[in-house]
Amino acid sequence: MRLLTLILSFSILSLHLTLAEGTHEVAPNGAIVVNGNNTTDIAALHINHPNYNSFASYTNPDPNSRLYIHIKDPSKECIYVGFSFGHPNQTVVNPPHISYEYRIKDQNGNVVFGPVTNNPGNENILTWSEAFTGPMQLHGAGGYNALQVNSTDLTSQGWSGEGDYYIEFINEANTDFLIDFWDISVADCSAGPVLEKKGRIWSYNWSFFAINDFGFPNRPFDGAFYVCAPDPEDPSASFITRIDFNGAGFQPAAFNVAFNSFGTQNTGDVAEDRKSVQDANTTQSEYAIFLNDPVEICKTAVVGEINLLGVSRCNADEYCIKFTTSKEGQVDLLLDFDGPDSIYTPGTKDIIISHTVTTDEVGVPTCIEWNGLDGLGNSVIELPNSEIPVIISYAQGIYHFPIYDAEYMTQGFMIQAVRPAASIPLLHYDDSNITIPSGSGEPQVQINGCVNPCHRWTNFDFPSNTGFGNLNTINSWWFSQRIIREDVFVLPAYYACGIEGPAHICQGGTSILISYPKVVPKNAIGGEIISTTWSGPGIVGSTTGNSIGINSGGTYSVVIRWLTGLGDTCQASCDYIVTTDPPLTATIDTLILSGQSVNINGEIYTEAGQYIQNLTSTAGCDSILTINVKVLQTVIHYNLNACVSRNNGDGTDMDYTEFTPLYPEKLSCAEVTGSILFRAPPQNNKHSCTNGVNNSVAMCVSSLDSCTYDAGNEKSIVFEITVIPAPDTAVQLTGLSFFEQAPVTFNWISGTTGPNNFPTKYGIRVLKNGIEIYRKEDISTTNTWTQEDYNFTDDIKFITKDSAVFRFELLPYCLAGNGAAVAAWDIDEVNITASCVPFIFTPIIDGFVSTEAGR
């Protein structure tokens, strides 16, 4: 019994290998149930539909959408053809039959056979069984009566060598239509018995239709294909894989079959190109797709090898994971930081990088670049013993299967590496761009690969649910051959450039700069430094070596080059700025009050003037220090103690003549006089007296009600300073100080007391010879005595070398608004300070430049 089973199995296998080429491969089952109906597989040729690349049409010039027949020797070989009726796509059991014609062309596009018209009733294939069995001329009873394309036909237009003929179809309306059962068989007809040649029928982009006779989309596609992925090193050789959909639950209705090396796009970005695409047909054909193993067409490729060499880097974020391969292919690098478990886990520390090995990289140490960050964006810890777990996968025979508009894949298809032999490949996919769930429960992204059958989708309930596969391009990929190498490397070291030396050198002196590269990570062993090269404006002697001599300031640069442990040359550069210190010239401007002194470098200064010190800097350079001393003197003082305001109608409240200035410290370089402190007109702007600072007497005045500063308003307190400098000198008014208060309760000496509608702001304006040189507004008042100080030492407008009158205006305004009748502001102890300026103190050049002729 065991022996009989083996013989029977062999017989069935032999029958499968020697029968027809067409329906036999794409519709292999003679008994299936579709939506409760007993039937056979049907994989109809889908002719001339524009959404499916107008496959095998008279009017389509695209060679990628042709149905090819490969002929090795046209003088010996012939073709047997047969087709069932044509019909439109209709969801009925017996669609109307239509006429169509077909013809066969040679490689030059010349018709060598046909056109043949298939009218309803004269088809030479009537049933699935006839198509499955094949030509009766080859397989006897049970087959169909084939039309024969003889060698004389094949060579009739002058073609005599090996090549790809193609067959094309058209109906009367030049529209799309379906042919349910079909067969195209090639044989050696030169001698008897006729010898069938398998693996001769192919296309780059098949278009099929699992017809809708028992509803949409209920009929499965159970066919299989052989795909040749060319060996880039030897175009005549290929990696051959068989893709089998028998029992896959693949219910696509109309669909394209195309295979390529890149996916749904071909931009060069491997990770993006292989993703599935929503709402678009992005199937792109590249590989030849056969119905049987093309043993006479695709020679078996040679399997390559990969060596993992190690990890190096030139800086913190430029890593090189280096490898060599003996042939072209695809390399996938997994940095297995999450684990290590040898699995890429999305959303973790794991990193996966893909690289396509090109012809010029074969046999050459090649880098996969990495930026040093893990999958969560963290840098590797800079320690000598930090580990980098590397798993590198080298694949040949790269297959991408992008399929458009496939409603169901409930069980998943099977893959077999036919030639060269290999274990069953893992299947990979990335459906992250598809927003509709697959319904299978499988992960959305499968980069590591799953065991066949997998990559299933079951989510389709049209029209309420568009579906996962419907009108989307779903891509899967795998590799015919795959080699994996893995290792754990410690963090490679690199050099960070550094320069040590002085930041300053004296003019005329020399110094030394030293290259001081640092190894990163600290305490790691760095590579061999092979050169150190300097550049800069004042290098003395050699520009190479660990150090250089310099004799001037400027920017100096060093470039160090070193070898990594893998033999790569890296370099780092850095700059260093050196400043030349000439005999140092510095200036100190200092202010002292009259009678005080200042100590600078041991020298005591008590008088205004310009002084020179010759010193030595801390760097040993000559230093010349210019000291400008300004003595600040209180030249005008209004103590306001003589205030008189009896408020009895005697006019004292309108008389300001008692507010005369005092001259505490006279300037040696100028005559300075002050006016009385007043308001004008006095009859409208009276004053009172109040208790002042330190038990003195102060002046009290009324305020402006408006909250907008009004320059020159008659309620301003005014005093004028006249300055007459001595020849060849200048005078600067250096400051103003006074005490002010805006009390909540006014208190008049020899008068009443009560609530005060006090001003909340005051403003200052200064005019020089009638021109405004200073203004400050919206200064907040205080409710108690507060000293106000204003410094003019940095304001050149307060300097004069000619006679000048400075007018000071103090205006209280913006009343509190409490309804009180009195709006008083108190002021006391007004001081003006000044200084002689016996040297050029202002950067302004004033005057005229003229020619000798006066122009």
Coordinates of N, CA and C in Angstrom, one line a residue, residues 479-645:
F479 N 12.2 37.3 0.1 CA 13.5 37.1 -0.5 C 13.7 35.6 -0.8
S480 N 14.2 35.4 -2.0 CA 14.5 34.0 -2.4 C 15.6 33.4 -1.5
Q481 N 16.6 34.2 -1.3 CA 17.8 33.8 -0.5 C 18.0 34.8 0.6
R482 N 18.4 34.3 1.8 CA 18.6 35.3 2.9 C 19.7 34.7 3.8
I483 N 20.7 35.5 4.1 CA 21.8 35.2 5.0 C 21.8 36.2 6.1
I484 N 21.9 35.8 7.3 CA 21.9 36.7 8.5 C 23.2 36.6 9.2
R485 N 23.8 37.7 9.5 CA 25.0 37.7 10.4 C 24.7 38.7 11.5
E486 N 25.2 38.3 12.7 CA 24.9 39.2 13.9 C 26.1 39.2 14.8
D487 N 26.3 40.3 15.5 CA 27.4 40.5 16.4 C 27.0 41.6 17.3
V488 N 27.8 41.7 18.4 CA 27.6 42.9 19.4 C 28.9 43.6 19.4
F489 N 28.9 44.9 19.1 CA 30.1 45.7 19.1 C 30.1 46.7 20.2
V490 N 31.2 47.0 20.7 CA 31.3 48.1 21.7 C 31.3 49.4 21.0
L491 N 31.0 50.5 21.7 CA 30.9 51.8 21.1 C 32.2 52.2 20.6
P492 N 32.3 52.5 19.3 CA 33.6 53.0 18.7 C 34.0 54.4 19.2
A493 N 35.3 54.6 19.3 CA 35.8 55.9 19.7 C 36.0 56.8 18.5
Y494 N 36.1 58.1 18.8 CA 36.4 59.1 17.8 C 37.2 60.2 18.5
Y495 N 37.8 61.1 17.8 CA 38.5 62.2 18.3 C 37.7 63.5 18.2
A496 N 37.7 64.3 19.3 CA 37.1 65.6 19.3 C 38.3 66.6 19.3
C497 N 38.3 67.5 18.4 CA 39.4 68.4 18.2 C 39.5 69.4 19.4
G498 N 40.7 69.8 19.7 CA 40.9 70.8 20.8 C 42.3 71.4 20.6
I499 N 42.4 72.7 21.0 CA 43.6 73.5 20.9 C 43.8 74.1 22.3
E500 N 45.1 74.1 22.8 CA 45.5 74.8 24.0 C 46.5 75.8 23.7
G501 N 46.5 76.9 24.4 CA 47.5 78.0 24.2 C 46.9 79.3 24.8
P502 N 47.7 80.4 24.7 CA 47.3 81.6 25.2 C 46.2 82.3 24.4
A503 N 45.3 83.0 25.0 CA 44.3 83.7 24.3 C 44.8 85.1 23.8
H504 N 45.9 85.6 24.5 CA 46.5 86.9 24.1 C 48.0 86.7 24.0
I505 N 48.6 87.5 23.1 CA 50.1 87.6 23.1 C 50.4 89.1 22.9
C506 N 51.6 89.4 23.5 CA 52.0 90.8 23.3 C 52.5 91.1 21.9
Q507 N 52.3 92.3 21.5 CA 52.8 92.7 20.2 C 54.3 92.6 20.2
G508 N 54.8 91.9 19.1 CA 56.2 91.6 19.0 C 56.7 90.4 19.7
G509 N 55.8 89.7 20.5 CA 56.2 88.5 21.2 C 55.8 87.3 20.4
T510 N 56.1 86.1 21.0 CA 55.8 84.8 20.4 C 55.2 83.9 21.4
S511 N 54.5 82.8 20.9 CA 53.9 81.9 21.8 C 53.7 80.5 21.1
I512 N 53.1 79.6 21.7 CA 52.9 78.2 21.2 C 51.5 77.8 21.3
L513 N 50.9 77.2 20.3 CA 49.6 76.5 20.3 C 49.9 75.0 20.2
I514 N 49.1 74.2 20.9 CA 49.2 72.8 21.0 C 47.9 72.1 20.6
S515 N 48.0 71.1 19.7 CA 46.8 70.3 19.4 C 46.6 69.3 20.5
Y516 N 45.3 69.3 21.0 CA 45.0 68.5 22.1 C 43.7 67.7 21.8
P517 N 43.7 66.8 20.9 CA 42.5 66.0 20.6 C 42.1 65.1 21.8
K518 N 40.8 65.1 22.0 CA 40.3 64.3 23.1 C 39.5 63.0 22.6
V519 N 39.7 61.9 23.2 CA 39.1 60.7 22.8 C 37.7 60.6 23.4
V520 N 36.7 60.3 22.5 CA 35.3 60.2 23.0 C 34.9 58.7 22.6
P521 N 34.3 58.0 23.6 CA 34.1 58.3 25.0 C 35.4 58.3 25.8
K522 N 35.3 59.0 26.9 CA 36.5 59.1 27.8 C 37.0 57.7 28.2
N523 N 38.4 57.6 28.2 CA 39.1 56.4 28.6 C 39.0 55.3 27.5
A524 N 38.4 55.6 26.4 CA 38.4 54.6 25.3 C 39.8 54.7 24.5
I525 N 40.0 53.7 23.7 CA 41.3 53.7 22.9 C 41.0 54.3 21.6
G526 N 41.7 55.4 21.3 CA 41.4 56.1 20.0 C 42.3 55.5 18.9
G527 N 42.0 55.8 17.7 CA 42.7 55.3 16.5 C 44.0 56.0 16.3
E528 N 44.8 55.6 15.3 CA 46.1 56.2 15.1 C 45.9 57.5 14.4
I529 N 46.5 58.6 15.0 CA 46.5 59.9 14.3 C 47.5 59.9 13.3
I530 N 47.2 60.2 12.0 CA 48.1 60.1 10.9 C 48.6 61.5 10.4
S531 N 47.9 62.5 10.8 CA 48.4 63.8 10.4 C 47.7 64.9 11.2
T532 N 48.5 66.0 11.4 CA 48.0 67.2 12.1 C 48.5 68.4 11.3
T533 N 47.6 69.2 10.8 CA 47.9 70.3 9.9 C 47.3 71.6 10.4
W534 N 48.1 72.6 10.4 CA 47.7 73.9 11.0 C 47.6 75.0 9.9
S535 N 46.8 76.0 10.1 CA 46.7 77.2 9.2 C 46.4 78.4 10.1
G536 N 46.9 79.5 9.7 CA 46.7 80.7 10.4 C 47.6 81.8 10.0
P537 N 47.5 83.1 10.5 CA 48.2 84.2 9.9 C 49.6 84.4 10.4
G538 N 50.0 83.8 11.5 CA 51.3 84.1 12.0 C 52.1 82.9 12.5
I539 N 52.1 81.8 11.7 CA 52.8 80.6 12.1 C 54.2 80.7 11.8
V540 N 55.1 80.4 12.8 CA 56.5 80.5 12.7 C 57.0 79.0 12.5
G541 N 57.6 78.8 11.4 CA 58.1 77.4 11.1 C 57.1 76.5 10.5
S542 N 57.1 75.2 10.8 CA 56.3 74.2 10.2 C 54.8 74.3 10.5
T543 N 54.0 74.0 9.5 CA 52.6 74.0 9.7 C 52.0 72.6 10.1
T544 N 52.9 71.6 10.3 CA 52.4 70.3 10.7 C 53.0 69.9 12.0
G545 N 52.4 68.9 12.6 CA 52.9 68.5 13.9 C 52.0 68.8 15.1
N546 N 52.3 68.4 16.2 CA 51.4 68.5 17.4 C 51.3 69.9 17.9
S547 N 52.3 70.8 17.6 CA 52.3 72.2 18.1 C 52.9 73.1 17.0
I548 N 52.6 74.4 17.2 CA 53.2 75.4 16.3 C 53.6 76.6 17.1
G549 N 54.6 77.4 16.5 CA 54.9 78.7 17.1 C 54.1 79.8 16.4
I550 N 53.7 80.8 17.1 CA 53.0 81.9 16.4 C 53.6 83.3 16.9
N551 N 53.5 84.3 16.1 CA 54.0 85.6 16.5 C 53.0 86.7 16.2
S552 N 51.7 86.4 16.0 CA 50.7 87.4 15.8 C 49.4 86.8 16.2
G553 N 48.4 87.7 16.3 CA 47.1 87.3 16.6 C 46.3 86.9 15.4
G554 N 45.1 86.3 15.6 CA 44.3 85.9 14.5 C 43.6 84.6 14.8
T555 N 43.0 84.0 13.8 CA 42.3 82.7 13.9 C 43.2 81.6 13.4
Y556 N 43.5 80.7 14.2 CA 44.3 79.5 13.9 C 43.4 78.3 13.8
S557 N 43.6 77.4 12.8 CA 42.8 76.2 12.7 C 43.8 75.0 12.6
V558 N 43.3 73.9 13.1 CA 44.0 72.6 13.0 C 43.1 71.6 12.5
V559 N 43.6 70.7 11.6 CA 42.8 69.5 11.1 C 43.6 68.3 11.5
I560 N 43.0 67.4 12.2 CA 43.6 66.1 12.6 C 42.9 65.0 11.8
R561 N 43.7 64.1 11.3 CA 43.2 62.9 10.6 C 43.7 61.7 11.3
W562 N 42.7 60.7 11.4 CA 43.1 59.5 12.1 C 42.4 58.3 11.4
L563 N 42.9 57.1 11.7 CA 42.4 55.9 11.2 C 41.5 55.2 12.2
T564 N 40.3 54.7 11.8 CA 39.4 54.0 12.7 C 39.9 52.5 12.7
G565 N 39.3 51.7 13.6 CA 39.7 50.3 13.7 C 39.4 49.6 12.4
L566 N 38.5 50.1 11.6 CA 38.1 49.4 10.3 C 38.9 50.0 9.2
G567 N 39.9 50.9 9.5 CA 40.7 51.4 8.4 C 40.2 52.6 7.7
D568 N 39.1 53.2 8.2 CA 38.5 54.4 7.6 C 39.3 55.6 8.0
T569 N 39.4 56.6 7.1 CA 40.1 57.8 7.5 C 39.1 58.9 7.9
C570 N 39.2 59.4 9.1 CA 38.3 60.4 9.6 C 39.1 61.7 9.9
Q571 N 38.4 62.8 10.0 CA 39.1 64.1 10.3 C 38.2 64.9 11.2
A572 N 38.8 65.8 12.0 CA 38.1 66.7 12.8 C 38.9 68.0 12.7
S573 N 38.2 69.2 12.8 CA 38.9 70.5 12.8 C 38.3 71.4 13.8
C574 N 39.1 72.3 14.2 CA 38.6 73.3 15.2 C 39.4 74.6 15.0
D575 N 38.9 75.7 15.6 CA 39.6 77.0 15.5 C 39.9 77.5 16.9
Y576 N 40.9 78.4 16.9 CA 41.3 79.0 18.1 C 41.7 80.5 17.8
I577 N 41.2 81.4 18.6 CA 41.4 82.8 18.3 C 42.4 83.4 19.3
V578 N 43.5 84.0 18.8 CA 44.5 84.6 19.6 C 44.5 86.1 19.3
T579 N 44.5 86.9 20.4 CA 44.5 88.4 20.2 C 45.8 89.0 20.5
T580 N 46.3 89.8 19.6 CA 47.6 90.5 19.8 C 47.3 91.8 20.7
D581 N 48.0 91.8 21.8 CA 47.9 93.0 22.7 C 49.0 94.0 22.4
P582 N 48.6 95.1 21.7 CA 49.6 96.2 21.5 C 49.9 96.9 22.8
P583 N 50.8 97.8 22.8 CA 51.0 98.6 24.1 C 49.6 99.1 24.5
L584 N 49.1 98.6 25.6 CA 47.7 98.7 26.0 C 47.4 100.2 26.3
T585 N 46.4 100.7 25.6 CA 45.9 102.1 25.9 C 44.5 102.0 26.5
A586 N 44.4 102.4 27.6 CA 43.1 102.4 28.3 C 42.8 103.8 28.9
T587 N 41.5 104.1 29.1 CA 41.1 105.3 29.6 C 40.1 105.1 30.7
I588 N 40.3 105.8 31.8 CA 39.3 105.8 32.9 C 38.7 107.2 33.1
D589 N 37.4 107.3 33.0 CA 36.7 108.5 33.4 C 36.2 108.4 34.8
T590 N 36.6 109.2 35.7 CA 36.1 109.1 37.1 C 35.5 110.4 37.6
L591 N 34.5 110.3 38.4 CA 33.9 111.5 39.0 C 34.1 111.5 40.5
I592 N 34.5 112.6 41.0 CA 34.6 112.8 42.5 C 33.9 114.1 42.9
L593 N 33.5 114.1 44.1 CA 32.9 115.3 44.6 C 34.0 116.2 45.1
S594 N 33.7 117.5 45.1 CA 34.7 118.5 45.5 C 35.1 118.2 46.9
G595 N 36.5 118.2 47.1 CA 37.1 117.9 48.4 C 37.4 116.5 48.6
Q596 N 36.9 115.5 47.7 CA 37.2 114.1 47.8 C 38.4 113.8 46.9
S597 N 38.9 112.5 47.0 CA 40.0 112.1 46.2 C 39.7 110.7 45.7
V598 N 40.6 110.2 44.7 CA 40.4 108.9 44.2 C 41.8 108.3 44.0
N599 N 41.9 107.0 44.4 CA 43.2 106.3 44.4 C 43.1 105.3 43.2
I600 N 44.0 105.5 42.2 CA 44.1 104.6 41.0 C 45.5 104.1 40.9
N601 N 45.7 102.8 41.1 CA 47.0 102.2 41.0 C 48.0 102.9 41.9
G602 N 47.6 103.3 43.1 CA 48.5 103.9 44.1 C 48.6 105.4 44.0
E603 N 48.1 106.0 42.9 CA 48.2 107.4 42.7 C 46.9 108.1 43.2
I604 N 47.1 109.2 44.0 CA 45.9 109.9 44.5 C 45.6 111.1 43.7
Y605 N 44.4 111.3 43.3 CA 44.0 112.4 42.5 C 42.9 113.2 43.2
T606 N 43.1 114.6 43.3 CA 42.1 115.4 44.1 C 41.5 116.5 43.2
E607 N 42.2 116.7 42.0 CA 41.7 117.8 41.2 C 41.3 117.3 39.8
A608 N 40.5 118.1 39.2 CA 40.1 117.7 37.8 C 41.2 117.8 36.8
G609 N 41.3 117.0 35.8 CA 42.3 117.0 34.8 C 42.5 115.7 34.2
Q610 N 43.5 115.6 33.3 CA 43.8 114.4 32.6 C 45.2 113.9 33.0
Y611 N 45.4 112.7 33.4 CA 46.6 112.1 34.0 C 47.0 110.9 33.2
I612 N 48.3 110.6 33.1 CA 48.8 109.5 32.3 C 49.6 108.6 33.3
Q613 N 49.3 107.2 33.2 CA 50.1 106.3 34.0 C 50.7 105.3 33.0
N614 N 52.1 105.0 33.1 CA 52.7 104.0 32.3 C 52.9 102.7 33.1
L615 N 52.3 101.6 32.7 CA 52.2 100.4 33.5 C 52.6 99.2 32.6
T616 N 52.6 98.0 33.3 CA 52.8 96.7 32.6 C 51.6 95.9 32.9
S617 N 51.0 95.2 31.8 CA 49.8 94.4 31.9 C 50.2 93.1 32.6
T618 N 49.1 92.3 33.0 CA 49.4 91.0 33.6 C 50.0 90.1 32.6
A619 N 49.9 90.3 31.3 CA 50.5 89.5 30.3 C 51.9 89.9 30.0
G620 N 52.4 91.0 30.7 CA 53.7 91.5 30.4 C 53.8 92.5 29.4
C621 N 52.7 93.0 28.8 CA 52.7 94.0 27.7 C 52.7 95.4 28.3
D622 N 53.3 96.3 27.5 CA 53.3 97.7 28.0 C 51.8 98.2 28.0
S623 N 51.6 99.1 29.0 CA 50.2 99.6 29.1 C 50.2 101.1 29.4
I624 N 49.4 101.9 28.7 CA 49.3 103.3 29.0 C 47.9 103.6 29.4
L625 N 47.8 104.1 30.6 CA 46.4 104.4 31.2 C 46.2 105.9 31.3
T626 N 45.2 106.3 30.6 CA 44.8 107.8 30.7 C 43.6 107.9 31.6
I627 N 43.8 108.8 32.6 CA 42.8 109.0 33.6 C 42.2 110.4 33.5
N628 N 40.9 110.5 33.3 CA 40.2 111.7 33.2 C 39.4 111.9 34.5
V629 N 39.8 112.9 35.3 CA 39.1 113.2 36.6 C 38.2 114.4 36.4
K630 N 36.9 114.1 36.8 CA 36.0 115.2 36.8 C 35.5 115.4 38.3
V631 N 35.6 116.7 38.7 CA 35.2 117.0 40.1 C 33.8 117.6 40.0
L632 N 32.9 116.9 40.7 CA 31.5 117.4 40.8 C 31.3 118.3 41.9
Q633 N 30.8 119.6 41.6 CA 30.6 120.6 42.7 C 29.2 121.0 42.7
T634 N 28.6 121.3 43.9 CA 27.3 121.8 44.0 C 27.4 123.3 43.8
V635 N 27.0 123.7 42.6 CA 27.2 125.1 42.2 C 26.0 126.0 42.5
I636 N 24.8 125.4 42.6 CA 23.6 126.1 42.9 C 22.8 125.3 44.0
H637 N 22.3 126.0 45.0 CA 21.5 125.3 46.0 C 20.3 126.3 46.4
Y638 N 19.1 125.8 46.3 CA 17.9 126.5 46.8 C 17.4 125.7 48.0
N639 N 17.7 126.3 49.2 CA 17.2 125.6 50.4 C 15.7 125.9 50.8
L640 N 15.2 127.0 50.2 CA 13.8 127.4 50.3 C 13.4 127.7 51.8
N641 N 14.4 127.9 52.6 CA 14.1 128.2 54.1 C 13.5 129.5 54.3
A642 N 13.6 130.5 53.3 CA 13.1 131.8 53.5 C 11.7 131.9 53.0
C643 N 11.0 130.8 52.8 CA 9.6 130.9 52.3 C 8.7 131.7 53.2
V644 N 8.0 132.6 52.6 CA 7.0 133.5 53.3 C 5.7 133.4 52.5
S645 N 4.6 133.1 53.2 CA 3.3 133.1 52.5 C 2.2 133.2 53.6

